[in-house]
Coordinates of C-alpha atoms in Angstrom, one line a residue:
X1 CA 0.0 0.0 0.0
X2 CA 3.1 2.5 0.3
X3 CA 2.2 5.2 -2.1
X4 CA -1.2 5.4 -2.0
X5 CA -1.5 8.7 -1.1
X6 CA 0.5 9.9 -3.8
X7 CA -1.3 7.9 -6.0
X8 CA -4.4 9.5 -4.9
X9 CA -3.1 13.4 -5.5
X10 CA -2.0 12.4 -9.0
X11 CA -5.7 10.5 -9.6
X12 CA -7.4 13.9 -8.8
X13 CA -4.8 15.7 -10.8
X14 CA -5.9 14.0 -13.9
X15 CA -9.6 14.0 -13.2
X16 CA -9.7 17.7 -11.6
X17 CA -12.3 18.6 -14.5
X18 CA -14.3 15.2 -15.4
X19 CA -14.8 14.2 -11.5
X20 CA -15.7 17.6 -10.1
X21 CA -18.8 17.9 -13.1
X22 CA -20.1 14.8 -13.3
X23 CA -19.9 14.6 -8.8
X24 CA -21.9 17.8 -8.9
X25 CA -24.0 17.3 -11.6
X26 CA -25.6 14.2 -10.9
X27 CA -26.2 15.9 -7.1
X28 CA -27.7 18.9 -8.0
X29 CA -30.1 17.0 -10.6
X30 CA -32.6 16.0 -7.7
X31 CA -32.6 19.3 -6.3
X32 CA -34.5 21.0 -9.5
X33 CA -36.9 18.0 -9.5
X34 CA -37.8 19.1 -6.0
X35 CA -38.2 23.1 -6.7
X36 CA -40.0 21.6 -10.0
X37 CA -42.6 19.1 -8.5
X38 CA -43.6 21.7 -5.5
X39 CA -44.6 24.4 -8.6
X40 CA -46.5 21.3 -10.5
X41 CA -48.3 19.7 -7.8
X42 CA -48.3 22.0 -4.9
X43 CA -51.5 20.2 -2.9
X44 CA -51.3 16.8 -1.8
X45 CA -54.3 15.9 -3.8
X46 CA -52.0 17.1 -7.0
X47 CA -49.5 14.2 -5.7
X48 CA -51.6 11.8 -4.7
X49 CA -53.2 11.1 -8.5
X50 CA -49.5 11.9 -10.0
X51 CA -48.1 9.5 -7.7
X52 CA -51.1 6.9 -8.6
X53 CA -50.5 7.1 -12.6
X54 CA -47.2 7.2 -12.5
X55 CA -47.0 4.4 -10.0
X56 CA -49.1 2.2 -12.3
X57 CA -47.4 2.4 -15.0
X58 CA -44.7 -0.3 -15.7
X59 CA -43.0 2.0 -18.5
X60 CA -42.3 4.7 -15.4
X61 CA -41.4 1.6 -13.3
X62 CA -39.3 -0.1 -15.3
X63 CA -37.2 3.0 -16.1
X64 CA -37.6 5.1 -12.0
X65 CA -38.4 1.9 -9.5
X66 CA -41.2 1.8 -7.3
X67 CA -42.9 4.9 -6.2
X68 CA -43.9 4.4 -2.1
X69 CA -45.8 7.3 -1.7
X70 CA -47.4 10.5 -2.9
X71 CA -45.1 13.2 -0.5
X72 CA -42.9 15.8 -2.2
X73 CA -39.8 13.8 -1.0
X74 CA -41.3 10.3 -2.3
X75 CA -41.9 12.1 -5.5
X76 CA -38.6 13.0 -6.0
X77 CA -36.5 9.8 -5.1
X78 CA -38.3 8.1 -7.2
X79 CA -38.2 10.2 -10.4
X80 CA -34.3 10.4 -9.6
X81 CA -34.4 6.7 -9.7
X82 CA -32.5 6.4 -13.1
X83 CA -29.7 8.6 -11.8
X84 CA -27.9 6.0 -9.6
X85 CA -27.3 3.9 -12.9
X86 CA -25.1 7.3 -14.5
X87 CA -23.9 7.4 -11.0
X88 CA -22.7 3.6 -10.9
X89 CA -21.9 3.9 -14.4
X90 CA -18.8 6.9 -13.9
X91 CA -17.4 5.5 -10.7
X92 CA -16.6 2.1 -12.6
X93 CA -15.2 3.7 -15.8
X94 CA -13.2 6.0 -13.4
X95 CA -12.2 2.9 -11.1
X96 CA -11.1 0.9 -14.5
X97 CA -9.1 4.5 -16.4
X98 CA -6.7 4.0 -13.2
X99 CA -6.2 0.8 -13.1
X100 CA -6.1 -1.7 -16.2
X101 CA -6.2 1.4 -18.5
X102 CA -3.1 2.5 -17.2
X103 CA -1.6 -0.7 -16.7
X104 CA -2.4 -1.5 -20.5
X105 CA -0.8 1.8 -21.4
X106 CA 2.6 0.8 -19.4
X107 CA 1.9 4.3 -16.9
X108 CA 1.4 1.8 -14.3
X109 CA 4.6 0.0 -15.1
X110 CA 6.5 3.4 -14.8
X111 CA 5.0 4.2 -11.3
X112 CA 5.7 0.6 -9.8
X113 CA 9.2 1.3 -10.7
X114 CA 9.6 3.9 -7.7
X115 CA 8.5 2.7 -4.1
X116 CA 4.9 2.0 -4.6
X117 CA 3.2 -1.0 -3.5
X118 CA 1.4 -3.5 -5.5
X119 CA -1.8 -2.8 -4.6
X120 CA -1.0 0.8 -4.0
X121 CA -3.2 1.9 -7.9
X122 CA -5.5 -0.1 -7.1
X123 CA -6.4 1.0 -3.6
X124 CA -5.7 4.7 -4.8
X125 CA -8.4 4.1 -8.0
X126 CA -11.1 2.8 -4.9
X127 CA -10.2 5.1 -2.0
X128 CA -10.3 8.3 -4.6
X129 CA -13.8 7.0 -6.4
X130 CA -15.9 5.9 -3.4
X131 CA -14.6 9.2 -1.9
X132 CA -16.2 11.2 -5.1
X133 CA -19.5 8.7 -4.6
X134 CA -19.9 9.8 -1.4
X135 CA -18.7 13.7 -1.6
X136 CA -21.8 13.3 -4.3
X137 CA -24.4 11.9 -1.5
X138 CA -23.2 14.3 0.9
X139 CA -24.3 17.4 -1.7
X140 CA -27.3 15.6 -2.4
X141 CA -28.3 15.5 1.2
X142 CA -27.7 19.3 1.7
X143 CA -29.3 19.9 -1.7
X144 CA -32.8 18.2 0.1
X145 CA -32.1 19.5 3.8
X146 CA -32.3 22.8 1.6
X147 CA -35.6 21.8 0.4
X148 CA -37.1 21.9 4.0
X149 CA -37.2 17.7 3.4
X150 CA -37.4 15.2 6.1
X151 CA -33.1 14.7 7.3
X152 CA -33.5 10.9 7.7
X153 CA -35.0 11.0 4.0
X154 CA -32.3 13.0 2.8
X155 CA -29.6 11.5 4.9
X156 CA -30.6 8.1 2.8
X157 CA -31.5 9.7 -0.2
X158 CA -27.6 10.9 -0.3
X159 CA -26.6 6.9 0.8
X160 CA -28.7 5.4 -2.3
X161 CA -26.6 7.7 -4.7
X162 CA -23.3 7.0 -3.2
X163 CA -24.3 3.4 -2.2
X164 CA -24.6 3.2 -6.1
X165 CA -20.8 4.7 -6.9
X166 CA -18.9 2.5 -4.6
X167 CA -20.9 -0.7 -5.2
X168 CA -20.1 -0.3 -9.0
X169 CA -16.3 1.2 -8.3
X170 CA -15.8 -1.9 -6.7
X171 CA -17.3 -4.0 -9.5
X172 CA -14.8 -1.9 -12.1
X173 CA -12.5 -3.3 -9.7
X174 CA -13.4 -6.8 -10.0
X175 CA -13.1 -6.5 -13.8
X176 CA -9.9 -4.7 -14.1
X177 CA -8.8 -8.0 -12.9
X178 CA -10.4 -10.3 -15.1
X179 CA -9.2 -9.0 -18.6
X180 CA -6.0 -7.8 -20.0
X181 CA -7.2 -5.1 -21.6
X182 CA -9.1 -1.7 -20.8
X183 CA -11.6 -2.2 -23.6
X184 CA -12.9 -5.9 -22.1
X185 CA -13.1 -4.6 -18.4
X186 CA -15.2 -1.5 -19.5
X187 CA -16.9 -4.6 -21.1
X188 CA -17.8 -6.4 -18.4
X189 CA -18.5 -3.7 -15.8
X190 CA -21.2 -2.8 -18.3
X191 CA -22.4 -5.8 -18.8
X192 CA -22.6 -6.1 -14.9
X193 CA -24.0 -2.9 -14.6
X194 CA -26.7 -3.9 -17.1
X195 CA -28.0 -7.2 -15.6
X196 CA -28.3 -5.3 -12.2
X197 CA -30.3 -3.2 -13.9
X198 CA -32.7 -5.2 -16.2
X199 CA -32.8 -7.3 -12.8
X200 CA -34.2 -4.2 -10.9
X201 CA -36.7 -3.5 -14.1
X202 CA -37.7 -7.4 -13.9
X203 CA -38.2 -7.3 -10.2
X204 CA -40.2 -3.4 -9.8
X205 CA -42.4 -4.2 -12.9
X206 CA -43.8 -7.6 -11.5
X207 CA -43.9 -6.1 -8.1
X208 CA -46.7 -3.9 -9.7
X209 CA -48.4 -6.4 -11.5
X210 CA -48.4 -10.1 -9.7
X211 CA -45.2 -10.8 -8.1
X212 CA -44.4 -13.8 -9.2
X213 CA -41.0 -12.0 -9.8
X214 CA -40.5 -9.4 -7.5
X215 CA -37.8 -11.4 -5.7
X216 CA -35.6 -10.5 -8.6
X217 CA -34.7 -6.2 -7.4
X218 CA -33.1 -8.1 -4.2
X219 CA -30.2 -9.8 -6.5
X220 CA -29.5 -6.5 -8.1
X221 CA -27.3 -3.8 -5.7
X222 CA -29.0 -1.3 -7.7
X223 CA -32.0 -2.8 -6.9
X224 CA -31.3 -2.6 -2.9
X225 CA -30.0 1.2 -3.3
X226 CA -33.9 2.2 -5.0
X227 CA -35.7 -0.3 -2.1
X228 CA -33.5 2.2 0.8
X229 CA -37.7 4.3 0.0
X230 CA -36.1 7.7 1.5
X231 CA -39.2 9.8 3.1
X232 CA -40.7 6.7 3.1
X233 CA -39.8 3.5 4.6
X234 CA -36.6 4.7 5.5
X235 CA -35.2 1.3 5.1
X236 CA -31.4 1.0 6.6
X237 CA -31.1 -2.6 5.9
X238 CA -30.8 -2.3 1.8
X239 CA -28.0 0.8 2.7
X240 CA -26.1 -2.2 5.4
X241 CA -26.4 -4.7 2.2
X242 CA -24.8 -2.2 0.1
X243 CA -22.2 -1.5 2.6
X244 CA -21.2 -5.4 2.8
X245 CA -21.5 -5.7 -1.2
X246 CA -18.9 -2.9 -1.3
X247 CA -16.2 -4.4 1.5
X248 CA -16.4 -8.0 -0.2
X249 CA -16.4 -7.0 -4.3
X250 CA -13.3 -4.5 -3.2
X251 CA -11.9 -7.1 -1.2
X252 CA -12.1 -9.7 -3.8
X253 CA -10.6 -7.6 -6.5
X254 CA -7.2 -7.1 -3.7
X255 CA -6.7 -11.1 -3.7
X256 CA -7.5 -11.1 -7.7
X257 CA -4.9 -8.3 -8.3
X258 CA -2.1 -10.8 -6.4
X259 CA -2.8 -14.1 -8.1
X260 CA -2.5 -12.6 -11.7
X261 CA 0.4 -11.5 -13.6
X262 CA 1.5 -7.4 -14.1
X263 CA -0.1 -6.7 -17.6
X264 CA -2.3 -9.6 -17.2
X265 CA -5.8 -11.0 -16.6
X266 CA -7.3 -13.6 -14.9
X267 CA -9.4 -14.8 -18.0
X268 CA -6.8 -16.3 -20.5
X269 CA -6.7 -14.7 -23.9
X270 CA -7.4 -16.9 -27.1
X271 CA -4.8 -18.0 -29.3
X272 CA -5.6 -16.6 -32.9
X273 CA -6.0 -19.1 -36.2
X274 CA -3.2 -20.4 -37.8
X275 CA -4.3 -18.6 -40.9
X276 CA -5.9 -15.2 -40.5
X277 CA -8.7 -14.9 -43.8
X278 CA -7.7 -11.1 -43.1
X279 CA -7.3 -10.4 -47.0
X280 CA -9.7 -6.8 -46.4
X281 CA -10.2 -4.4 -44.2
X282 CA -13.3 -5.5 -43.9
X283 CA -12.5 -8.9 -43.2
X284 CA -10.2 -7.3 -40.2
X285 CA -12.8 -5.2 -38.8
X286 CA -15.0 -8.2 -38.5
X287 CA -12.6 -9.7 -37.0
X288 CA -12.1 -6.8 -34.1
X289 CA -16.3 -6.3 -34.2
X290 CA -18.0 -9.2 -33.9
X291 CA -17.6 -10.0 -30.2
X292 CA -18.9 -6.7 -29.4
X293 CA -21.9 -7.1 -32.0
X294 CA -23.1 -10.3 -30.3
X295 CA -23.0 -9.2 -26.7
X296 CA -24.4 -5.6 -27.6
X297 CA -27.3 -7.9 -29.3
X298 CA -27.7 -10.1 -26.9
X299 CA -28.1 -7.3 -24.6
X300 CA -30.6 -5.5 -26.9
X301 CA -32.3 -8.7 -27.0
X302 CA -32.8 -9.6 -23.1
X303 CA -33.8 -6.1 -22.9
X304 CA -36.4 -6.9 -25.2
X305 CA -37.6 -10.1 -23.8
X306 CA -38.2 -8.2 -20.3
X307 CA -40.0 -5.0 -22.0
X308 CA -42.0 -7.7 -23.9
X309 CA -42.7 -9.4 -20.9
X310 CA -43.9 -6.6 -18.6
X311 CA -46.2 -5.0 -21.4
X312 CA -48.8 -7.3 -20.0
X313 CA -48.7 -6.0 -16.9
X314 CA -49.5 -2.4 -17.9
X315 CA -53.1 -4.4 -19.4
X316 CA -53.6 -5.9 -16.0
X317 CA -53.0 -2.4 -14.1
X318 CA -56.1 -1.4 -15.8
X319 CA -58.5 -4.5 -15.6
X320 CA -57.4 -4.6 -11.9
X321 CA -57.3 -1.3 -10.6
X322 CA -60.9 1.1 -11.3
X323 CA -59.4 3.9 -10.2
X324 CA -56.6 3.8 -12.3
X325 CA -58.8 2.6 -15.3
X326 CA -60.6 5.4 -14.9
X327 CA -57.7 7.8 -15.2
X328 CA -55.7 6.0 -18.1
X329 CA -59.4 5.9 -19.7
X330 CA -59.1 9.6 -19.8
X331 CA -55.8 9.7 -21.1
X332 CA -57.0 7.3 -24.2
X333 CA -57.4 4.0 -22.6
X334 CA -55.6 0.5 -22.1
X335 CA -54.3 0.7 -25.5
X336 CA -53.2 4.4 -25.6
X337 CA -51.2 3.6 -21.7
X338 CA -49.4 0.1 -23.9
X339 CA -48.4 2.6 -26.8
X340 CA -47.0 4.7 -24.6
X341 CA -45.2 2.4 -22.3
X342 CA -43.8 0.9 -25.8
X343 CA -42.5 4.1 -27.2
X344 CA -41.0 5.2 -23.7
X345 CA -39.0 2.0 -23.9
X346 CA -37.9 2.6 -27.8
X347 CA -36.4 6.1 -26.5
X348 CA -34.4 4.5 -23.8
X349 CA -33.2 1.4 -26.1
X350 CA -32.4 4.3 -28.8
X351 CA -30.2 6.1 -26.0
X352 CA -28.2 2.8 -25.0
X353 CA -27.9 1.8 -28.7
X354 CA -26.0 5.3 -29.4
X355 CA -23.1 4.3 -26.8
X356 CA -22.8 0.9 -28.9
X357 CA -22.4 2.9 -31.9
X358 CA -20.2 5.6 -29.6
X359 CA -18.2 2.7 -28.9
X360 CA -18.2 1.2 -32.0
X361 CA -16.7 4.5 -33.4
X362 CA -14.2 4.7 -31.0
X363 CA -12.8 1.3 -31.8
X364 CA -10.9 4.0 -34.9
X365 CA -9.4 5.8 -32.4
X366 CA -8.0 2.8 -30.3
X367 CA -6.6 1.1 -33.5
X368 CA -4.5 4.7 -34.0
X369 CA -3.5 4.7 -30.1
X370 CA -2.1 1.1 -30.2
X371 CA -0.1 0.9 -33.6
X372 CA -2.4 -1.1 -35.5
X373 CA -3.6 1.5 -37.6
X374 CA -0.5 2.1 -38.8
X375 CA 1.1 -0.9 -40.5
X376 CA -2.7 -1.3 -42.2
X377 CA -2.2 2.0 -44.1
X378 CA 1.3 1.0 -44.8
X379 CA -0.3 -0.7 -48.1
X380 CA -2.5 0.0 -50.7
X381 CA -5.5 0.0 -48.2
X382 CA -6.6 4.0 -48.3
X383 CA -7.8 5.8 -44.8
X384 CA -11.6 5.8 -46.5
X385 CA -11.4 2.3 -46.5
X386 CA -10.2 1.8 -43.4
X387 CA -11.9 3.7 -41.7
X388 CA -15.7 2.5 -43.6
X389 CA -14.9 -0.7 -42.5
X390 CA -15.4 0.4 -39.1
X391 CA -18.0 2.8 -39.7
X392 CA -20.0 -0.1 -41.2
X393 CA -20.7 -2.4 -38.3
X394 CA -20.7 1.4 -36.8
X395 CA -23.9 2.1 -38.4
X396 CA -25.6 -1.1 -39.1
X397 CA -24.8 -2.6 -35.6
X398 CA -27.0 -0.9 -33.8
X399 CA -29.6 -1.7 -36.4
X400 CA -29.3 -5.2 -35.9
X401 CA -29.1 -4.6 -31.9
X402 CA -32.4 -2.4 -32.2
X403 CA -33.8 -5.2 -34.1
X404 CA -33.3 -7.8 -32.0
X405 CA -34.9 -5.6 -29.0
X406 CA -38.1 -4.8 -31.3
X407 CA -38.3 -8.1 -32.5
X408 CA -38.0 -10.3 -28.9
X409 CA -40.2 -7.3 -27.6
X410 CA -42.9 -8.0 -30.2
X411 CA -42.9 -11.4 -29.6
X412 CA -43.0 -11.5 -26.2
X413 CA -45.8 -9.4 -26.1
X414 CA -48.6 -11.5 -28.0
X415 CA -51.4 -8.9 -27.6
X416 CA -49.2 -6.1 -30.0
X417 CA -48.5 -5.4 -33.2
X418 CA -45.3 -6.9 -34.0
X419 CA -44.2 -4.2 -36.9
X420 CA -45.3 -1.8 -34.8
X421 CA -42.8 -2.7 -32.2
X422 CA -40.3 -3.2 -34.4
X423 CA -40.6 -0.1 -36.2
X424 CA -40.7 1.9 -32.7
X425 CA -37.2 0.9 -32.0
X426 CA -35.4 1.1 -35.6
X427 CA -37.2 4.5 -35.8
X428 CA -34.2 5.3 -33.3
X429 CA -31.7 5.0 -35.7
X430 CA -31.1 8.2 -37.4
X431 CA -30.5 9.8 -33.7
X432 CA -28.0 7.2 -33.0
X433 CA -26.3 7.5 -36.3
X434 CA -25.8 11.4 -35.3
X435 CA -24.2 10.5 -32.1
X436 CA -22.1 7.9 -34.5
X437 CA -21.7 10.8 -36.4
X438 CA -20.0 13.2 -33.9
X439 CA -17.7 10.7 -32.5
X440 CA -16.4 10.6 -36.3
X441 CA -15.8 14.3 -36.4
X442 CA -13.7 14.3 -33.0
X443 CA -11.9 11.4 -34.3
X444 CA -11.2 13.5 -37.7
X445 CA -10.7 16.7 -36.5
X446 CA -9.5 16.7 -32.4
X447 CA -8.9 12.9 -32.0
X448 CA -7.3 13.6 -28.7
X449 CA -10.2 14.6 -27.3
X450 CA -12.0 11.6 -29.2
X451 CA -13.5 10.2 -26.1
X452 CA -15.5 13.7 -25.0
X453 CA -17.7 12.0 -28.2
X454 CA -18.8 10.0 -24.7
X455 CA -20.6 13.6 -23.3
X456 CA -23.4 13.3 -26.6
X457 CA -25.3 10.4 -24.7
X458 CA -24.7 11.9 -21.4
X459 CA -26.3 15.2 -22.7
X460 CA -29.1 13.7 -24.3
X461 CA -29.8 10.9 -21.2
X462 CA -29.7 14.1 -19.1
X463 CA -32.2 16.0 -21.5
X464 CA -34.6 13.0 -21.5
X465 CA -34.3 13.0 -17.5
X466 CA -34.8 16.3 -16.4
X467 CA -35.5 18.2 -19.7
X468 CA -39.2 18.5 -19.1
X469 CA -39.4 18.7 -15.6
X470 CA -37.6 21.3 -15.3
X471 CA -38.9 22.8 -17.8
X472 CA -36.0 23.7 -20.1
X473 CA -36.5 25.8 -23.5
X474 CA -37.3 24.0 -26.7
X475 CA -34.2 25.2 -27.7
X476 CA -32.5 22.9 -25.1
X477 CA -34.3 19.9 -25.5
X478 CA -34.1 20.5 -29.1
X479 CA -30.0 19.8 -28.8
X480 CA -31.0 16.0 -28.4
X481 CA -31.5 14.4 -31.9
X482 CA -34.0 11.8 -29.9
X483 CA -36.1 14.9 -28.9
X484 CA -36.7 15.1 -32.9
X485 CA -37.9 10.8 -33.3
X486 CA -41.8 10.2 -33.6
X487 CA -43.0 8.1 -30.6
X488 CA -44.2 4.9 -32.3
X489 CA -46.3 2.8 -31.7
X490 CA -49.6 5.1 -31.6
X491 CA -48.0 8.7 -33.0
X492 CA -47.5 10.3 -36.2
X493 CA -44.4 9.9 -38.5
X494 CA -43.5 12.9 -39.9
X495 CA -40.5 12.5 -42.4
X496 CA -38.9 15.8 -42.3
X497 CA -36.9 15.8 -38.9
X498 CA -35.9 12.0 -40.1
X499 CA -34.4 13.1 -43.4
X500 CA -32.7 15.8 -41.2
X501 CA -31.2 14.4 -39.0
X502 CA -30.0 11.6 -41.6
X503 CA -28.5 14.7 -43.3
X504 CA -26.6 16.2 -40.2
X505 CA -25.0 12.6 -39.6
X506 CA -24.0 12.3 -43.3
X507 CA -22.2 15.4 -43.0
X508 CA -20.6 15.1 -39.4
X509 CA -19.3 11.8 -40.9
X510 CA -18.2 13.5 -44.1
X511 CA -16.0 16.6 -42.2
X512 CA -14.7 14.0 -39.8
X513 CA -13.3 11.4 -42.5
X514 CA -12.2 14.4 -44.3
X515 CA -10.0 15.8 -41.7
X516 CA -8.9 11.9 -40.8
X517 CA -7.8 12.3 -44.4
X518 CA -5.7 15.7 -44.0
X519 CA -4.2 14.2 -40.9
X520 CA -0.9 12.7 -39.1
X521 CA -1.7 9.3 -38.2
X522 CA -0.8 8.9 -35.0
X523 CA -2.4 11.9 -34.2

C-alpha cells in the first residue's frame, strides 16, 4: 500500500475537471426536481393522483423503480431513480481509467518502478472514487435538507446515490482484474452494470403487477440502493447490504490483483487461427467487431424479452385497478397507456444503442493509439477504407441490436403489433447514427479529445431525464437528436426531422473522415 497517497493526489490531478462535473452534476439533478414538482403539484391531492398514474405504469417503473408514496420527497426519489445507474456507471469507468487502463498503457509500469506498493493503484483508483461517490451523496443531502425535506430521508437519499458509486467502483475493480485489456473490463463492468439493472426492471415491474417476480430487485445492488424508500420506509437494511456488497467485491478484487500476472488477466486470452482470412479491411474489422456485436445484441435482446414481458402488466394495471382505469381511460385507454409504455422504452433502447455505436466508433481511435492502424495504411488499403470498415458495423450494428430488441419485444408481447414494435425501435436509428456521427468528427478533427464524443449520450440521457421537468427551453431539449424521433407505436411519422437528421450525420461523418484524411496518423 506505500504510495497510495501519492497515487491518490495524482488520480485527482488527472480528473480535476471530469470528476468535479459529473460529482456535482448528478447531485444537483434532484434538487430541481424538487423546486419543480412543488410548482407542479403544490396540494397533496395534485401528488396523490400523480403519484397513482405514475406508479401504475410499468413503463415509469421499469425505467424510475417503485414509487412508495405521494409526498414531495417520495416524489422526488423516485423520479431520480434512473440517476444512480449514471452514478454507478462513472465510478466504474473511473475505477477501471486508473487501473487496467493504465496498466495496459505501461503508466502503471512506470509508477511501480519507484516505491509504490502492489496494490497501491488499485487502492488509490477505490479510495479516490468511493470518496467522489460519497462527496456526491453528501451534496445531495444538503441539496434536500435545503428543500425543507425530512433529514432521515435525505440522509438516505444521499446513501442510495453514493451506495450506487462505490458498489459499481468496486465492480470496475473486480473486472480490471479479469481481462488484459481496458476495452474488455469497461466490457464487463457494463455488462454487470446492465444485468443489475434489467434485474431491478424485472423485479419493480412484477412487483406492480403479480409478483411472481418481484424477488428479482433483491439480487441486483442497484436494486437494494432504490428499495432504501427515503421519506418513506426509511429502510437501513438495503444501505447495510450495500455496505457489505462494497467491503467483499473490493476485497475480492485485492486477492485477484495478487494471483494474476502485471499486464495480465485472470481470463486467458485466445490463441488466434493459424491462418488469418484477413485479406480486407473488412475482413479485419469483422474480426475486431463481432464479439462486441453479439454481446451488444444479446443485450438488446434480453432487454427486449423483459420490455415484452412486462407490457402485459401495464393491461392488467387497468382491468385490476378502477381507479386507475378510470384515469388512463381519460388519457386514451388500455391501448393508448401500452403505446405509450412501448415508445418510452424505444427512446431508452435508442439512447443505449447510441453508446454501442459511440463505442463502436471509438474502436478508430483505439486502432491509432495502439499501432495497429498504422502498418494497415502502410499498403495500398486508403484511410476511407479503413476507416468505412469500421464505420460499417458502426452504423448497421446498432440496427441489428435495435432489431433484435423490437423483435423479442414483439414477440413477447402477444397482444401487440409486431411491426409496430419493431418499427418503434429502428425509428431510433437516425438519432443514433448522429451521435455515431460526432464521435467521427472528434476522431477526424481533435482525436485527442476523441473520447468527449462519450458527453453526446450523457447530454441527451440528461435531457430526457430532467428536460421537461424542469422545464428547459425548446431550444434545449431540441439539442438532443432523440427529442426530434416520432414516438411509435400510436404517433405520427413525420419524415422531415428524419431526413434531417440523416442529413446532419451524413455530414458530421463527411467533415470527420475528411479531416482523418488531411491528418498525421498517429495523431
Amino acid at each position: 500500500m506505500t504510495g497510495t497517497g501519492r497515487l491518490i493526489r495524482l488520480i485527482l490531478r488527472r480528473d480535476r475537471v471530469v470528476l468535479p462535473l459529473w460529482v456535482i452534476a448528478l447531485a444537483l439533478i434532484p434538487a430541481g426536481y424538487a423546486t419543480s414538482f412543488e410548482s407542479l403539484f403544490p396540494t397533496a391531492a395534485d401528488r396523490l393522483e400523480y403519484a397513482t398514474v405514475s406508479g401504475s405504469n410499468a413503463g415509469f417503473v421499469g425505467l424510475y423503480g417503485l414509487i412508495s408514496g405521494s409526498s414531495l420527497g417520495e416524489i422526488v426519489a423516485w423520479r431520480s431513480g434512473f440517476i444512480p445507474i449514471m452514478v454507478a456507471l462513472f465510478a466504474a469507468l473511473t475505477v477501471i481509467r486508473h487501473t487496467r487502463a493504465d496498466e495496459e498503457f505501461g503508466r502503471t509500469e512506470l509508477v511501480a518502478a519507484g516505491a509504490v506498493g502492489r496494490h497501491a493503484p488499485l487502492a488509490a483508483a477505490l479510495i479516490t472514487t468511493c470518496a467522489a461517490s460519497l462527496l456526491l451523496g453528501a451534496i445531495l443531502t444538503a441539496a434536500m435538507l435545503g428543500q425543507n425535506l425530512p433529514a432521515e430521508g435525505a440522509v438516505l437519499f444521499g446513501a442510495e446515490f453514493a451506495l450506487s458509486g462505490c458498489a459499481f467502483a468496486a465492480v470496475g475493480a473486480v473486472a480490471a482484474q479479469l481481462t488484459a485489456g481496458a476495452r474488455g473490463a469497461r466490457t464487463i463492468a457494463v455488462v454487470a452494470l446492465g444485468a443489475a439493472y434489467a434485474l431491478r426492471v424485472a423485479g419493480d415491474v412484477s412487483a406492480v403487477g403479480d409478483g411472481a417476480v418481484s424477488w428479482l430487485s433483491w439480487l441486483s445492488p442497484i436494486g437494494w440502493a432504490t428499495h432504501i424508500f427515503p421519506w418513506g420506509a426509511n429502510d437501513w437494511w438495503p444501505v447495510l447490504l450495500s455496505a457489505l456488497f462494497v467491503v467483499l467485491a473490493s476485497g475480492l478484487s485485492a486477492v485477484l490483483l495478487a494471483r494474476r500476472d502485471f499486464g495480465g488477466g485472470l481470463l486467458p486470452a485466445r490463441p488466434g487461427p493459424a491462418t488469418s482470412g484477413l485479406g480486407t479491411p473488412l475482413a479485419l474489422a469483422w474480426r475486431l467487431h463481432r464479439g462486441l456485436l453479439i454481446g451488444w445484441t444479446t443485450g438488446f435482446a434480453l432487454l427486449g424479452l423483459i420490455f415484452g414481458g412486462v407490457g402485459g402488466s401495464v393491461v392488467d394495471l387497468v382491468e385490476d385497478n378502477q381507479r386507475v382505469g378510470d384515469i388512463f381511460t381519460r388519457l386514451g385507454g388500455a391501448t393508448s397507456l401500452v403505446d405509450n409504455y412501448f415508445a418510452g422504452t424505444a427512446g431508452i433502447v435508442g439512447l443505449i444503442a447510441s453508446c454501442y455505436a459511440v463505442q463502436a466508433a471509438l474502436r478508430l481511435r483505439d486502432e491509432e493509439q495502439s499501432g495497429h492502424a498504422e502498418p494497415i495504411l502502410a499498403t495500398a488499403v486508403s484511410r476511407y477504407a479503413w476507416a468505412g470498415s469500421h464505420l460499417l458495423f458502426c452504423l448497421a450494428g446498432p440496427a441489428v441490436a435495435l432489431f433484435a430488441e423490437g423483435l423479442v419485444a414483439g414477440l413477447t408481447y402477444t397482444d401487440g403489433d409486431l411491426g409496430a414494435i419493431v418499427a418503434s425501435a429502428l425509428i431510433e436509428l437516425p438519432a443514433v447514427w448522429v451521435l455515431a456521427a460526432v464521435t467521427v468528427l472528434l476522431f477526424g478533427l481533435l482525436p485527442r479529445l476523441s473520447a468527449a464524443a462519450w458527453g453526446a449520450p450523457a447530454l441527451c440521457l440528461l435531457i430526457l431525464l430532467v428536460g421537461q421537468t424542469v422545464r428547459l427551453d425548446q431550444w434545449l431539449l431540441d439539442v438532443s437528436p432523440f427529442t426530434h424521433i416520432p414516438h411509435l407505436p400510436g404517433g405520427d411519422v413525420a419524415v422531415t426531422p428524419l431526413l434531417a437528421l440523416l442529413a446532419i450525420a451524413a455530414a458530421l461523418t463527411a467533415i470527420g473522415l475528411n479531416g482523418l484524411r488531411r491528418r498525421n496518423i498517429p495523431a
